[in-house]
Structure formats: structure tokens, C-alpha cells
Amino acid sequence: CARALRARQGSWGVRTRGAGRAIVLVAHGREVAGDNALIRGTLGVAQAVLAQLGVDGAANGARAVECAKAAFVLDQESPQGHTVMGLVALASADLSASAKSLRRVLEREPSNVEVMLTLGNVYLCAGRAERAEPLFQRCAQLDPLLPLTHIMLAYLDLVRGPAAAALAHLEKA
């Protein structure tokens, strides 16, 4: 039990450190390249991830929204801005708003694997596995080495039927 808890803490720590490092890198990129919608949106995504992980949730969530607003000032259809808004809506369990924002991203960036995975998860949360599956299948085509895609496909197989199909996906993960 103690090992499982340490492993869980470690996995969350990696994501927290990753998001924190992303904030530092984006700040450096802003110094080098100047302000733009991509930088603002990327910063917002990192802050939204930190908020979802419970790291100063309300403050990071508010910062994420401010970054999205700034991205929209620079580019009214900023995919990164819509990604941030989708993540923030998902964190507050507003699945409809989250799906709407994430679908807008895919209109401009139809091969955005991270957004496809997130939208697929939104659909799963809404009980719409039939809408999630094509997204996960497309992710597997675009990035066959991404473990999370195969884990999500395995989950769908486990929910629907025989475990053997799920094992095939897990072996790829």
C-alpha cells in the first residue's frame, strides 16, 4: 500500500514538474519571441493542468482563463485559447462547454492528438463512448507510440466486452 501511494505521488509529481517547467520555458520564449497567441495559450494550458492537479487550483485556473483571453485578443480563433477554455470547463464539469471549445480546436488543428484525447475523455464522462472511440482510433493512427491512446482504447474494450481485445491494446501501451 505504501509503495502504491509513493508511485501515485511520483506520477503526479512528474506532471506537476512538467507543467511548472513549461511555465518557465514559455516565459523564456516570450522574452525571446515576444508576445503572441501561441505563447499565451501554451502558458494557459500549463496553468490549467496545474489547476487540475490541485496546485493552487483557483489561482492557476484564473490565470489560465486570463491567458486564454489574452490569446483571443491576439487571435480571435486561437486554438490554444480554445484548448485552455476546454480544459477549464472540463475541470468545472461543464462537459458541454468543454466539448464545444475542444471541437473548435480540431476545426483548425484536425491532427491535434492531445485535444482529441481530451475530447474523447469528455465524451466518456458524458457517457458517449461511441463518440470517443473514433477520436481514440485516430490518435492511434497519428501517434501509435502514445501509451494513453492504447490505454483509452483498452478501457473502451473492457467496458464493452471480452478482456482479450483490451489486452491487445495494453500490450501496445
C-alpha positions as a Python dict, from the first residue, in 0.01 Angstrom:
ca = {
    (1, 'C'): (0, 0, 0),
    (2, 'A'): (279, 245, 86),
    (3, 'R'): (456, 168, -242),
    (4, 'A'): (136, 231, -436),
    (5, 'L'): (94, 567, -264),
    (6, 'R'): (456, 664, -336),
    (7, 'A'): (412, 564, -701),
    (8, 'R'): (93, 768, -725),
    (9, 'Q'): (263, 1071, -569),
    (10, 'G'): (558, 1028, -804),
    (11, 'S'): (341, 1018, -1113),
    (12, 'W'): (158, 1332, -1008),
    (13, 'G'): (488, 1499, -924),
    (14, 'V'): (618, 1437, -1276),
    (15, 'R'): (314, 1604, -1427),
    (16, 'T'): (335, 1892, -1179),
    (17, 'R'): (705, 1943, -1251),
    (18, 'G'): (635, 1918, -1623),
    (19, 'A'): (368, 2187, -1611),
    (20, 'G'): (587, 2405, -1389),
    (21, 'R'): (878, 2364, -1629),
    (22, 'A'): (650, 2451, -1920),
    (23, 'I'): (565, 2780, -1750),
    (24, 'V'): (934, 2863, -1714),
    (25, 'L'): (1007, 2770, -2077),
    (26, 'V'): (712, 2971, -2207),
    (27, 'A'): (825, 3274, -2008),
    (28, 'H'): (1169, 3241, -2168),
    (29, 'G'): (1011, 3201, -2512),
    (30, 'R'): (810, 3517, -2454),
    (31, 'E'): (1132, 3706, -2377),
    (32, 'V'): (1289, 3578, -2698),
    (33, 'A'): (997, 3584, -2943),
    (34, 'G'): (770, 3846, -2792),
    (35, 'D'): (407, 3809, -2706),
    (36, 'N'): (178, 3604, -2930),
    (37, 'A'): (-132, 3386, -2910),
    (38, 'L'): (66, 3061, -2914),
    (39, 'I'): (276, 3165, -2615),
    (40, 'R'): (-23, 3297, -2419),
    (41, 'G'): (-226, 2986, -2491),
    (42, 'T'): (58, 2747, -2409),
    (43, 'L'): (107, 2925, -2076),
    (44, 'G'): (-266, 2895, -2015),
    (45, 'V'): (-262, 2521, -2085),
    (46, 'A'): (22, 2470, -1835),
    (47, 'Q'): (-166, 2671, -1573),
    (48, 'A'): (-488, 2479, -1642),
    (49, 'V'): (-301, 2150, -1593),
    (50, 'L'): (-160, 2274, -1261),
    (51, 'A'): (-510, 2376, -1154),
    (52, 'Q'): (-644, 2030, -1246),
    (53, 'L'): (-366, 1872, -1040),
    (54, 'G'): (-477, 2080, -741),
    (55, 'V'): (-173, 2308, -737),
    (56, 'D'): (-318, 2641, -623),
    (57, 'G'): (-628, 2542, -821),
    (58, 'A'): (-833, 2860, -812),
    (59, 'A'): (-540, 3092, -881),
    (60, 'N'): (-396, 2880, -1163),
    (61, 'G'): (-744, 2833, -1310),
    (62, 'A'): (-796, 3210, -1311),
    (63, 'R'): (-452, 3264, -1466),
    (64, 'A'): (-535, 3007, -1733),
    (65, 'V'): (-855, 3194, -1826),
    (66, 'E'): (-666, 3525, -1839),
    (67, 'C'): (-411, 3366, -2074),
    (68, 'A'): (-692, 3239, -2298),
    (69, 'K'): (-847, 3587, -2308),
    (70, 'A'): (-510, 3736, -2399),
    (71, 'A'): (-465, 3474, -2672),
    (72, 'F'): (-808, 3563, -2813),
    (73, 'V'): (-713, 3933, -2826),
    (74, 'L'): (-414, 3836, -3040),
    (75, 'D'): (-601, 3571, -3245),
    (76, 'Q'): (-980, 3555, -3215),
    (77, 'E'): (-982, 3185, -3306),
    (78, 'S'): (-669, 3087, -3113),
    (79, 'P'): (-660, 2705, -3089),
    (80, 'Q'): (-456, 2734, -2771),
    (81, 'G'): (-712, 2973, -2623),
    (82, 'H'): (-991, 2729, -2700),
    (83, 'T'): (-784, 2443, -2556),
    (84, 'V'): (-746, 2635, -2231),
    (85, 'M'): (-1118, 2710, -2216),
    (86, 'G'): (-1195, 2344, -2284),
    (87, 'L'): (-966, 2231, -2001),
    (88, 'V'): (-1110, 2488, -1760),
    (89, 'A'): (-1466, 2386, -1849),
    (90, 'L'): (-1375, 2019, -1803),
    (91, 'A'): (-1226, 2094, -1459),
    (92, 'S'): (-1556, 2254, -1357),
    (93, 'A'): (-1752, 1957, -1504),
    (94, 'D'): (-1913, 2169, -1777),
    (95, 'L'): (-1885, 1893, -2035),
    (96, 'S'): (-2090, 2072, -2300),
    (97, 'A'): (-1873, 2386, -2292),
    (98, 'S'): (-1558, 2175, -2281),
    (99, 'A'): (-1662, 1972, -2587),
    (100, 'K'): (-1757, 2287, -2776),
    (101, 'S'): (-1419, 2451, -2712),
    (102, 'L'): (-1222, 2138, -2795),
    (103, 'R'): (-1416, 2080, -3119),
    (104, 'R'): (-1325, 2436, -3223),
    (105, 'V'): (-958, 2349, -3180),
    (106, 'L'): (-996, 2042, -3400),
    (107, 'E'): (-1158, 2256, -3673),
    (108, 'R'): (-825, 2442, -3706),
    (109, 'E'): (-592, 2165, -3596),
    (110, 'P'): (-751, 1835, -3703),
    (111, 'S'): (-440, 1634, -3607),
    (112, 'N'): (-402, 1768, -3253),
    (113, 'V'): (-368, 1440, -3063),
    (114, 'E'): (-375, 1593, -2715),
    (115, 'V'): (-702, 1772, -2786),
    (116, 'M'): (-852, 1458, -2946),
    (117, 'L'): (-766, 1257, -2635),
    (118, 'T'): (-913, 1523, -2409),
    (119, 'L'): (-1230, 1548, -2617),
    (120, 'G'): (-1257, 1169, -2612),
    (121, 'N'): (-1237, 1179, -2234),
    (122, 'V'): (-1506, 1446, -2225),
    (123, 'Y'): (-1729, 1219, -2433),
    (124, 'L'): (-1658, 927, -2198),
    (125, 'C'): (-1751, 1141, -1898),
    (126, 'A'): (-2075, 1229, -2076),
    (127, 'G'): (-2150, 861, -2142),
    (128, 'R'): (-2086, 892, -2516),
    (129, 'A'): (-1832, 616, -2579),
    (130, 'E'): (-1946, 589, -2941),
    (131, 'R'): (-1819, 944, -2999),
    (132, 'A'): (-1494, 885, -2810),
    (133, 'E'): (-1385, 574, -2996),
    (134, 'P'): (-1323, 732, -3339),
    (135, 'L'): (-1113, 1000, -3171),
    (136, 'F'): (-901, 742, -2990),
    (137, 'Q'): (-867, 539, -3312),
    (138, 'R'): (-749, 850, -3498),
    (139, 'C'): (-498, 922, -3221),
    (140, 'A'): (-362, 570, -3258),
    (141, 'Q'): (-314, 634, -3631),
    (142, 'L'): (-145, 970, -3580),
    (143, 'D'): (77, 870, -3287),
    (144, 'P'): (89, 490, -3249),
    (145, 'L'): (356, 513, -2978),
    (146, 'L'): (148, 725, -2737),
    (147, 'P'): (56, 491, -2449),
    (148, 'L'): (-250, 686, -2335),
    (149, 'T'): (-425, 625, -2666),
    (150, 'H'): (-394, 249, -2627),
    (151, 'I'): (-499, 267, -2263),
    (152, 'M'): (-817, 452, -2362),
    (153, 'L'): (-892, 200, -2638),
    (154, 'A'): (-836, -82, -2388),
    (155, 'Y'): (-1074, 86, -2146),
    (156, 'L'): (-1342, 100, -2415),
    (157, 'D'): (-1289, -269, -2492),
    (158, 'L'): (-1312, -362, -2124),
    (159, 'V'): (-1637, -173, -2084),
    (160, 'R'): (-1790, -333, -2392),
    (161, 'G'): (-1682, -692, -2380),
    (162, 'P'): (-1409, -951, -2372),
    (163, 'A'): (-1088, -866, -2195),
    (164, 'A'): (-878, -1023, -2473),
    (165, 'A'): (-935, -724, -2701),
    (166, 'A'): (-832, -488, -2421),
    (167, 'L'): (-510, -682, -2363),
    (168, 'A'): (-404, -629, -2724),
    (169, 'H'): (-425, -251, -2672),
    (170, 'L'): (-247, -267, -2337),
    (171, 'E'): (41, -456, -2492),
    (172, 'K'): (92, -160, -2728),
    (173, 'A'): (90, 84, -2436),
}
